CSV table of C-alpha atoms and ligand atoms in Angstrom, one decimal:
chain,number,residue,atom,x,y,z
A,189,UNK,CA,-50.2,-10.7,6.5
A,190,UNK,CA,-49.7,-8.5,3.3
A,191,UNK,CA,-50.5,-11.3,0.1
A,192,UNK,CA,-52.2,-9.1,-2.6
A,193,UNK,CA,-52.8,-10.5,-6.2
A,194,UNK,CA,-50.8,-9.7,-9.2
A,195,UNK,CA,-52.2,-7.1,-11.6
A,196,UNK,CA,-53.5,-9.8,-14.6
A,197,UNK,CA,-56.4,-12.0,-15.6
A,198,UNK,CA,-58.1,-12.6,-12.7
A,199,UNK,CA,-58.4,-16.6,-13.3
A,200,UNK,CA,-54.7,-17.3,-13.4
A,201,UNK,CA,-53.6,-14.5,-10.9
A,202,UNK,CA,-50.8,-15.9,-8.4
A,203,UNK,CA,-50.6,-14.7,-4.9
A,204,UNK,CA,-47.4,-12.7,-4.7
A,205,UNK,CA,-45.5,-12.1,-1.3
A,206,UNK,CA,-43.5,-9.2,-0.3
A,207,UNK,CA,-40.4,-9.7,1.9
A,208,UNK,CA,-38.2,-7.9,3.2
A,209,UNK,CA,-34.4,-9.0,2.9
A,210,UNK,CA,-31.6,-7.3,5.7
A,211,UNK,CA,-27.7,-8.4,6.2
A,212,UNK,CA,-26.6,-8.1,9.6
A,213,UNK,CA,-23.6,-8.3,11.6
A,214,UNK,CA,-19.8,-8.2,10.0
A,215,UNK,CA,-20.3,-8.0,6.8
A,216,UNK,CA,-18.7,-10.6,4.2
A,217,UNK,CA,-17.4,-11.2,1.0
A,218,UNK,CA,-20.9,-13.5,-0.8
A,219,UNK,CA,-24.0,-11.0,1.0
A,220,UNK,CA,-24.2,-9.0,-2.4
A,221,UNK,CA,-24.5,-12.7,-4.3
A,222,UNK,CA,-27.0,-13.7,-1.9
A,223,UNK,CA,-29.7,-10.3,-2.4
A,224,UNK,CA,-28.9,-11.1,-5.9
A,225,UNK,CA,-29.9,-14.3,-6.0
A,226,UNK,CA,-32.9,-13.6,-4.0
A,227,UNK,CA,-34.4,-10.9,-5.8
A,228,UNK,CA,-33.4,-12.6,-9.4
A,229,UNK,CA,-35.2,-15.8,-8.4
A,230,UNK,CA,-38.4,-14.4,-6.3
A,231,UNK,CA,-39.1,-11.5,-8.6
A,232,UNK,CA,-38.3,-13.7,-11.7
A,233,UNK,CA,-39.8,-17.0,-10.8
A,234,UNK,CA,-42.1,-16.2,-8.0
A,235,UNK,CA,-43.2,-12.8,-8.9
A,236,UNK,CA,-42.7,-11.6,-5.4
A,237,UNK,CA,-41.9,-8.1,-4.4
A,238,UNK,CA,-38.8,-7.1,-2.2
A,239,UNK,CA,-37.7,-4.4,0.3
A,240,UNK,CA,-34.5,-4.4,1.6
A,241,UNK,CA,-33.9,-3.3,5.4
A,242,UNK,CA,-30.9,-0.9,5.8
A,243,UNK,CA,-28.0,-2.1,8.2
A,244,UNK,CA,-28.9,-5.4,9.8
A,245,UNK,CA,-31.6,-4.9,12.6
A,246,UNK,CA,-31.7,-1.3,12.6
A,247,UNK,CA,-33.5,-1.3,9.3
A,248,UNK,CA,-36.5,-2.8,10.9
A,249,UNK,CA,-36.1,-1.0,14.3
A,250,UNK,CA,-36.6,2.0,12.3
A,251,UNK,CA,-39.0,1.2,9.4
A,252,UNK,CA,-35.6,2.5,7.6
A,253,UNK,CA,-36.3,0.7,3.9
A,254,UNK,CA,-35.7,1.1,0.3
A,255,UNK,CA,-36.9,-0.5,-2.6
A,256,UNK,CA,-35.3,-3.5,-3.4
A,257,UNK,CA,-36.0,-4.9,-7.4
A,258,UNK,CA,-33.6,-6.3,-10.0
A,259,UNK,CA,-32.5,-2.7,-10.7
A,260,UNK,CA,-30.8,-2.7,-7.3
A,261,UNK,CA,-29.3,-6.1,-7.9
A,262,UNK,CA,-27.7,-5.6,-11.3
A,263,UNK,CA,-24.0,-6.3,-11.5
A,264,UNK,CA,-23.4,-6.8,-7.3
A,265,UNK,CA,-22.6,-10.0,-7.6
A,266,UNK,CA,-18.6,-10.1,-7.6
A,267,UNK,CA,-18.4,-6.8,-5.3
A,268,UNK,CA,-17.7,-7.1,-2.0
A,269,UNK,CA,-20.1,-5.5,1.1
A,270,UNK,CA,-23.6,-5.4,1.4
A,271,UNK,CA,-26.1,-2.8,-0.7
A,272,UNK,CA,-28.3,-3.1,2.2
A,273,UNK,CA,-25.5,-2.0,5.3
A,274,UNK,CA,-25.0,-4.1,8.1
A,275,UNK,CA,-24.7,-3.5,12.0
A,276,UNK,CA,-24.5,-5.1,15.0
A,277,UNK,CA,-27.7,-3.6,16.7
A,278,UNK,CA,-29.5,-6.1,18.8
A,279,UNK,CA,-33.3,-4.9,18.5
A,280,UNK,CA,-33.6,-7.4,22.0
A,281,UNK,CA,-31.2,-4.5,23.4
A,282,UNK,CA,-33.0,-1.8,21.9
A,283,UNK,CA,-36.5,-0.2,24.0
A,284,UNK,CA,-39.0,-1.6,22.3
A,285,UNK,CA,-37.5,-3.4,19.6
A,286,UNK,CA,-39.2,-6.4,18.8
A,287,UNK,CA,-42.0,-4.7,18.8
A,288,UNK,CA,-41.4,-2.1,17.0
A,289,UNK,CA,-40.0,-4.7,14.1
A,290,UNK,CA,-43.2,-5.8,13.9
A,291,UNK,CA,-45.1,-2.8,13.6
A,292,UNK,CA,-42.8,-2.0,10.6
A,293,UNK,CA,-43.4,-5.7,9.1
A,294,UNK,CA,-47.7,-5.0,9.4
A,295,UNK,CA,-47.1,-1.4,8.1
A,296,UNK,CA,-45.4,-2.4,4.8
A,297,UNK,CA,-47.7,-4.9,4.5
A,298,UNK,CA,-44.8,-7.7,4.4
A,299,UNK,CA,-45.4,-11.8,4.5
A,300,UNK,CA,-42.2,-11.8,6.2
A,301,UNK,CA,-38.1,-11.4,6.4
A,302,UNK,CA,-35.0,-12.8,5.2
A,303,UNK,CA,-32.2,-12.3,7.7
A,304,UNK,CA,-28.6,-13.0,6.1
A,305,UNK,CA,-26.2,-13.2,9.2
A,306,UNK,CA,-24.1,-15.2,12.0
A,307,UNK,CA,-24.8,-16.6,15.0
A,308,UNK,CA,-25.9,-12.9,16.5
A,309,UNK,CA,-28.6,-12.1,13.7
A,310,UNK,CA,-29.7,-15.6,13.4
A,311,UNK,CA,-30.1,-15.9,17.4
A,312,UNK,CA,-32.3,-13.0,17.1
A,313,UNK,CA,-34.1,-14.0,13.8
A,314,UNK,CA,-35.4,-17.4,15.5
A,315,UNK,CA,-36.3,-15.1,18.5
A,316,UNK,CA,-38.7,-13.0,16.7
A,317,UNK,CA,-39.7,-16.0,14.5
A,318,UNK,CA,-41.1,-17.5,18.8
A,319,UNK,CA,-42.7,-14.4,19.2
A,320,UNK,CA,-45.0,-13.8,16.2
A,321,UNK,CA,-42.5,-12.5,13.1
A,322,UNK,CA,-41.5,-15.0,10.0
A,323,UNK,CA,-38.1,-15.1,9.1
A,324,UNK,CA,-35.6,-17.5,6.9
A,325,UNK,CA,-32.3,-17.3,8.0
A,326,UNK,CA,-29.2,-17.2,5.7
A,327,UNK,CA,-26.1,-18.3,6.9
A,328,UNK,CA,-23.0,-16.1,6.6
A,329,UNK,CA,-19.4,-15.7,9.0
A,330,UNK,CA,-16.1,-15.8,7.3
A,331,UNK,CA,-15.3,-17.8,10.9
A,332,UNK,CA,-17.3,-20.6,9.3
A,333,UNK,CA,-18.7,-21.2,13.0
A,334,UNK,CA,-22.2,-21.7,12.3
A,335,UNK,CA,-23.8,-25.0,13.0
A,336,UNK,CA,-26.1,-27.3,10.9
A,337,UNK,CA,-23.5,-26.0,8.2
A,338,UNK,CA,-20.8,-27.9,6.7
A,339,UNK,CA,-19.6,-24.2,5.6
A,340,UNK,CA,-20.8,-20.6,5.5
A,341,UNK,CA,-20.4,-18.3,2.6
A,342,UNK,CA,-17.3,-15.9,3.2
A,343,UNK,CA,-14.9,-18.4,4.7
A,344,UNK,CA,-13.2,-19.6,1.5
A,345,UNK,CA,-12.2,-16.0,0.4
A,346,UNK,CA,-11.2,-14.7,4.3
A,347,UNK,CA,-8.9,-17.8,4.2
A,348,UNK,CA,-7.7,-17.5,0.2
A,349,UNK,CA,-6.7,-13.9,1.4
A,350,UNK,CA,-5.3,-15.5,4.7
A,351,UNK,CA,-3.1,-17.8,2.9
A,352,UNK,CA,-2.0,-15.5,0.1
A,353,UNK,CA,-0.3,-13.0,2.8
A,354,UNK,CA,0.9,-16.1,4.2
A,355,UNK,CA,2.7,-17.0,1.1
A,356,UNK,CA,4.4,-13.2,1.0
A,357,UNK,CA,5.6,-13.1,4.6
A,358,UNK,CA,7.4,-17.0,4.4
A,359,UNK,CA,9.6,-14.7,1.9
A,360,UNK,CA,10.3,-11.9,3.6
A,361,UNK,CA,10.6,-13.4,6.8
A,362,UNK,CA,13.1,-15.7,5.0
A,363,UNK,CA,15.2,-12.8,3.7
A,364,UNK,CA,15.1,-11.0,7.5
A,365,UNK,CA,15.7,-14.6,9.5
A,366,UNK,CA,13.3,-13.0,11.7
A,367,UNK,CA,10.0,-15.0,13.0
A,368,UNK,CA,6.6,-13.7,12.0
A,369,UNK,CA,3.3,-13.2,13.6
A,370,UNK,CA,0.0,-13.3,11.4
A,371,UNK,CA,-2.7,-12.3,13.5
A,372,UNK,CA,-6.2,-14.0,11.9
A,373,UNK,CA,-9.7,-13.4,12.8
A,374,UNK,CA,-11.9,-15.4,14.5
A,375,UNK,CA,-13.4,-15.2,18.3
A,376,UNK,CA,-14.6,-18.3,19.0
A,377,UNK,CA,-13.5,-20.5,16.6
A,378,UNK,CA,-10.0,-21.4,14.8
A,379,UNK,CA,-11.3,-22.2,11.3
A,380,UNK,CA,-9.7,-19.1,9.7
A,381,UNK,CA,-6.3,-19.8,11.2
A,382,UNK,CA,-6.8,-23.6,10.8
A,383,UNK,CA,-7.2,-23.4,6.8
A,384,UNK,CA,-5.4,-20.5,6.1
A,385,UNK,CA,-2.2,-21.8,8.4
A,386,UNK,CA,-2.5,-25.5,6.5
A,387,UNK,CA,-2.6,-24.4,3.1
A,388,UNK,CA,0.4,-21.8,4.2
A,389,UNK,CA,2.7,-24.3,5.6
A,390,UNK,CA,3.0,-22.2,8.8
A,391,UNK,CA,5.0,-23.9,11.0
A,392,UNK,CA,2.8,-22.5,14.3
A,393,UNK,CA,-1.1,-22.8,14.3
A,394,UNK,CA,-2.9,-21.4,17.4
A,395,UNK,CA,-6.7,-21.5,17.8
A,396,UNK,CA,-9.2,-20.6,20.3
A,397,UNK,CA,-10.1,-24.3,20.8
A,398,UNK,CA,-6.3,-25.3,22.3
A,399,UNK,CA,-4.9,-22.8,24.9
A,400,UNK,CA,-1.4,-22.4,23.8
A,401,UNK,CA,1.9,-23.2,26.0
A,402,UNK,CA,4.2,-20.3,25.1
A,403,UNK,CA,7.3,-22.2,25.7
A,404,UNK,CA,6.2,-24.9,23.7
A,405,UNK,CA,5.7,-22.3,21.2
A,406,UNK,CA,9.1,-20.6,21.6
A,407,UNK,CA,10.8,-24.2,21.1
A,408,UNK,CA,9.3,-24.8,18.3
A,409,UNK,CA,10.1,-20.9,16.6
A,410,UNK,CA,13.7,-21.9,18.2
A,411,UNK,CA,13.8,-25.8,16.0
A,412,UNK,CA,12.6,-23.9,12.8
A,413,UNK,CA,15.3,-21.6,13.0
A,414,UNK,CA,18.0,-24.6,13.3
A,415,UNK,CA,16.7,-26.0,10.0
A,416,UNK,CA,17.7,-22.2,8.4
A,417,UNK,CA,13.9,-21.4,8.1
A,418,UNK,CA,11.8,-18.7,9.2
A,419,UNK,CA,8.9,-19.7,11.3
A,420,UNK,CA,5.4,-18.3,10.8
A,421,UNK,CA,3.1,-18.4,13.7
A,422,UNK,CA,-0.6,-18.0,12.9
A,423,UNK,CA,-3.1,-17.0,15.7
A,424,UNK,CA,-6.7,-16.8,15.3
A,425,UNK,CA,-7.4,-13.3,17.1
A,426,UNK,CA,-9.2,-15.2,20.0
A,427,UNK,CA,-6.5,-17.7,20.9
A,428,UNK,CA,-5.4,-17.6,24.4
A,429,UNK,CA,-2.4,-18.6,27.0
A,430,UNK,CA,-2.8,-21.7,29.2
A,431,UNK,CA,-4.5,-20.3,32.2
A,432,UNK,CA,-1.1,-18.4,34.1
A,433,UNK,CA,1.4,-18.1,31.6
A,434,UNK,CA,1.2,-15.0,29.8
A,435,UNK,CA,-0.7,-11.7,30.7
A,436,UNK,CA,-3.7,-10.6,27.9
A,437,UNK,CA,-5.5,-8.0,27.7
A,438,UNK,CA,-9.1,-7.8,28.1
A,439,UNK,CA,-11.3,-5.8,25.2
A,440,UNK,CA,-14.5,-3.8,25.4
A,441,UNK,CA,-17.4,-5.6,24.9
A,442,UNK,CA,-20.2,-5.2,21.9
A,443,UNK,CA,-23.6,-5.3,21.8
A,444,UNK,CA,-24.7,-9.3,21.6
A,445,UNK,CA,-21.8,-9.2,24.7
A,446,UNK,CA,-18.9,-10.1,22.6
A,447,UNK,CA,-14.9,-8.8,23.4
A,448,UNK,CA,-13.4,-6.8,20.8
A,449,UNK,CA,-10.3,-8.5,19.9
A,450,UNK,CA,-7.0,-7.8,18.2
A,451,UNK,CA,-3.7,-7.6,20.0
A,452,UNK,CA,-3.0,-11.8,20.8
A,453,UNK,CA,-0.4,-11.1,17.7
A,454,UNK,CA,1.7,-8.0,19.2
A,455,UNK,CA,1.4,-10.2,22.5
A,456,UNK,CA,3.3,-13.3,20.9
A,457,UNK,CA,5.5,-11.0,18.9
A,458,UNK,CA,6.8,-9.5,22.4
A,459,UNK,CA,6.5,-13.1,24.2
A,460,UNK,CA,8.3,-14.9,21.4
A,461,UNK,CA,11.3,-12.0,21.5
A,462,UNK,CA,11.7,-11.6,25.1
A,463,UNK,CA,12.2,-15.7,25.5
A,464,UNK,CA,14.6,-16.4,22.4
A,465,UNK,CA,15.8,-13.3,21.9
A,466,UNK,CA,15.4,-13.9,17.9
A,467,UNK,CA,13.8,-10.8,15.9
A,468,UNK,CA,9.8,-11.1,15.9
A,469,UNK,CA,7.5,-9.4,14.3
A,470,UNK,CA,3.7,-8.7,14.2
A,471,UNK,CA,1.1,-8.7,11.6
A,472,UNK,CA,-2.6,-8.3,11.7
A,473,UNK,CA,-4.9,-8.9,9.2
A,474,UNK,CA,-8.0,-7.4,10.7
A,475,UNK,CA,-10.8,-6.5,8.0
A,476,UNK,CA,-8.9,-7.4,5.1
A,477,UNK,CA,-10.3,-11.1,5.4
A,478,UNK,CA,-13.7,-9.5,4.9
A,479,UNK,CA,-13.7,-7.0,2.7
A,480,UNK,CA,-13.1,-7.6,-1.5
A,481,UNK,CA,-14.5,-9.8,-4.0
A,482,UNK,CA,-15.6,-13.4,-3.4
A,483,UNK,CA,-14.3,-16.3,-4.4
A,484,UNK,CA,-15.7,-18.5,-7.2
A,485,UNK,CA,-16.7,-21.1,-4.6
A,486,UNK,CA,-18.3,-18.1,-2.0
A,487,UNK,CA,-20.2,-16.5,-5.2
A,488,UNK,CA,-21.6,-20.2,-5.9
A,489,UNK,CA,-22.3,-20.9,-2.3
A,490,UNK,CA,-24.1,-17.6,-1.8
A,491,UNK,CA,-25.6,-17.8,-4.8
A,492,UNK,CA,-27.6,-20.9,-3.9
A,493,UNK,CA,-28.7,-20.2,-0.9
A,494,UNK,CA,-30.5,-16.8,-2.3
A,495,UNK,CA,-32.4,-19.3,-4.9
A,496,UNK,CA,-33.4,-21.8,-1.5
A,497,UNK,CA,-33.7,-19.6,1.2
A,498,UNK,CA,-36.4,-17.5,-1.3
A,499,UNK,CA,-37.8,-21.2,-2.0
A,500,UNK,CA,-38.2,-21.6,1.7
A,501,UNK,CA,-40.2,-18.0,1.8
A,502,UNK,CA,-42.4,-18.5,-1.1
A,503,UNK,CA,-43.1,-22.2,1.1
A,504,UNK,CA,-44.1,-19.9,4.5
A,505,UNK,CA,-41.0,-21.9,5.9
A,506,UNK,CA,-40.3,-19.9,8.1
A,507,UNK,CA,-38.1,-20.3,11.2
A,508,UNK,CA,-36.0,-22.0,9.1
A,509,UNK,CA,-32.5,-21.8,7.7
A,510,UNK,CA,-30.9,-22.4,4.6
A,511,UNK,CA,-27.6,-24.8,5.1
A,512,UNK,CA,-25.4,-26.8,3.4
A,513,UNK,CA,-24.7,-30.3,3.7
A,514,UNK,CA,-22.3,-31.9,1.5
A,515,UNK,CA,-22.8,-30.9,-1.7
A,516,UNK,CA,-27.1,-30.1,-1.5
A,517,UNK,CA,-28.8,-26.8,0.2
A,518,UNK,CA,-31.2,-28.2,2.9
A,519,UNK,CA,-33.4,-26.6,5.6
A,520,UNK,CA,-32.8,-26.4,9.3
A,521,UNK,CA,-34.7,-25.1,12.2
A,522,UNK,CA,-33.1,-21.9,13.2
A,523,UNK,CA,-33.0,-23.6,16.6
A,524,UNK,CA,-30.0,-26.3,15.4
A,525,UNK,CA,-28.0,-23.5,13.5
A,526,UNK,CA,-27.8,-21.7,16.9
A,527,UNK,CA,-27.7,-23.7,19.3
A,528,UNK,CA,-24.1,-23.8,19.7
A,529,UNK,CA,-21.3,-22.9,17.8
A,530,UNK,CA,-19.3,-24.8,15.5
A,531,UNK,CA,-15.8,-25.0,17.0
A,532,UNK,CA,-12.4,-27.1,15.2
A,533,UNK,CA,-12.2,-30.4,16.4
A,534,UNK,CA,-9.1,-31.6,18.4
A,535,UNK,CA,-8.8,-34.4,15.6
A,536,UNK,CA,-8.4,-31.7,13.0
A,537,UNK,CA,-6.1,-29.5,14.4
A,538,UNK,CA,-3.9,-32.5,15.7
A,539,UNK,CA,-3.6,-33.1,11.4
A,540,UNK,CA,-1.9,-29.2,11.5
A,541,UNK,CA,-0.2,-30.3,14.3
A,542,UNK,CA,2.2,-32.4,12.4
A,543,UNK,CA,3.7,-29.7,10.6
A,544,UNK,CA,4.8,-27.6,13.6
A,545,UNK,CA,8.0,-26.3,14.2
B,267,F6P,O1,-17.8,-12.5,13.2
B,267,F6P,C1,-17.0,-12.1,12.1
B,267,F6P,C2,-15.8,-11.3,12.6
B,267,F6P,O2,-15.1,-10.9,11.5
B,267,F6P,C3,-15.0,-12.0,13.7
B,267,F6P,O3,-14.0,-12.8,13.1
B,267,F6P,C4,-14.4,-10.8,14.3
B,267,F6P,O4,-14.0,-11.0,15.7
B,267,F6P,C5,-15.4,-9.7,14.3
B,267,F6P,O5,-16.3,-10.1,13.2
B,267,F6P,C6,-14.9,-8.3,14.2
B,267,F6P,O6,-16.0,-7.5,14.2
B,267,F6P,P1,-16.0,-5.9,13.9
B,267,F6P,O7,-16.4,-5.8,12.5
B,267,F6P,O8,-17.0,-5.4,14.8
B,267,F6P,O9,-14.6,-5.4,14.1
């Protein structure tokens, strides 16, 4: 593919790449760090070249590009969002897609991509990595679900916002006696509600991971109330009944076949009122987890991997992900991080479960 020299003395020219960087999926506090980091180290370092792909997967569907240099990355690193956009188009859903991505990758003359996403656009990026187009995959989800990760970029600040509207509801729900709801997100996995609900002190932690028992539930809303404290129930958005006990509804469906979710909270607010009869109320986070700065640790997270995942470009290691694994930035094949996803462990949520009711 597209190598070209550098303009120079044509003894110590170096072979420069251009690569094309896109963010798909729901965007998260950290992607602006990440471009950042990319284009500061692989212009700066590696004298590469950059283009960056508008929203997600659609950018290269369409040939829809723009320049990407350290002009474009100046001063994005604390802002929330994505320069580049980000959908959830699914080029394996789209006539013609794959295909068409790699017209657009031999047209611009590119060496190859780097794909910043969750389990959706990293499923696709190893995908097109089988069938003929280099990619390097970035991790990012505040649901901090991705495997071959200890953590994804995003998560800290979804669950420092989490926990900070936490803290302001145990006072106003104090003030009311009245129980309160906080509707998290998170589909598959209960991270969000686990962190956020722990650092909290909420006195009800429900997760996708551990059907809930509404009556168990109610008695514990019922025991917080006869120690003269409010109770605050946190539910990650995909947290369900025990199979029978309580009627959910069912959501639309996107286009990598997930539900749109959002409602478990009003459903609990009307559950837990109906059975104790104590006030109850509802409150649903939504995008707020997502959108805003990042934290100190999401800005260093992201930051490094931008400086390894260009590394693993500028190698031709591609197919491979950036992750991290204690403290260090390793590779993985796309194949682990997507495998499965990375769901709570029973052990960890039994910890929570000590502080209930
Ligand atoms: O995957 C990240 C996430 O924020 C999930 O927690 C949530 O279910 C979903 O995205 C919401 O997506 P949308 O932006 O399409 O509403």
């Amino acid at each position: 593919m597209g190598r070209w020299q550098l303009a120079g003395n044509e003894a110590d020219t170096v072979s420069a790449m251009r690569i094309g960087v896109l963010t798909g999926g729901g965007d998260c506090p950290g992607l602006n760090a990440v471009i950042r980091a990319v284009v500061r180290k692989g212009v700066g370092v590696y004298g590469h070249e950059f283009v960056g792909f508008q929203d997600g997967w659609r950018g290269p569907v369409e040939a829809d590009v723009a320049p990407l240099g350290v002009e474009q990355v100046r001063g994005i690193l604390p802002r929330g969002g994505t320069i580049l956009g980000s959908s959830r188009t699914n080029p394996y859903k789209v006539e013609g897609g794959p295909e068409r991505i790699r017209a657009t990758v031999t047209n611009l003359n590119l060496d190859g991509l780097i794909a910043i996403g969750g389990e959706d656009t990293l499923g696709v990026a190893k995908r097109l990595t089988d069938d003929g187009v280099p990619v390097v995959g970035v991790p990012k989800t505040i649901d901090n679900d991705l495997n071959a990760t200890d953590y994804t970029f995003g998560f800290d600040t979804a669950v420092t916002i989490a926990m900070e509207a936490i803290d302001r509801l145990h006072t106003t729900a104090e003030s009311h006696h009245r129980a309160l709801v906080v509707e998290v997100m998170g589909r598959h996995a209960g991270w969000i509600a686990l962190h956020a609900g722990m650092a909290g002190g909420a006195n009800i932690i429900l997760i996708p991971e551990r059907p809930f028992d509404i009556e168990q539930v109610c008695a514990y809303v019922e025991r917080r109330f006869e120690t003269h404290y409010a109770p605050i129930i946190v539910v990650a958005e995909g947290a369900t009944p025990k199979e029978g006990t309580m009627t959910v509804r069912e959501g639309e469906l996107d286009a990598f076949g997930h539900v749109r979710l959002s409602g478990i909270g009003v459903v609990l607010e009307e559950e837990i009122r109906g059975r104790t009869g104590r006030e109850c109320r509802a409150t649903v986070l939504g995008h707020i987890q997502r959108g805003g700065t990042p934290t100190a640790f999401d800005r260093v997270l992201a930051t490094r991997f931008g400086l390894h995942a260009v590394d693993a470009a500028h190698d031709g290691d591609w197919g491979n992900m950036v992750a991290l694994r204690g403290t260090d930035i390793v590779r993985v094949p796309l194949a682990e991080a997507t495998r499965e996803l990375k769901l709570v462990p029973l052990e960890r949520y039994a910890e929570a479960e000590v502080f209930f009711g």
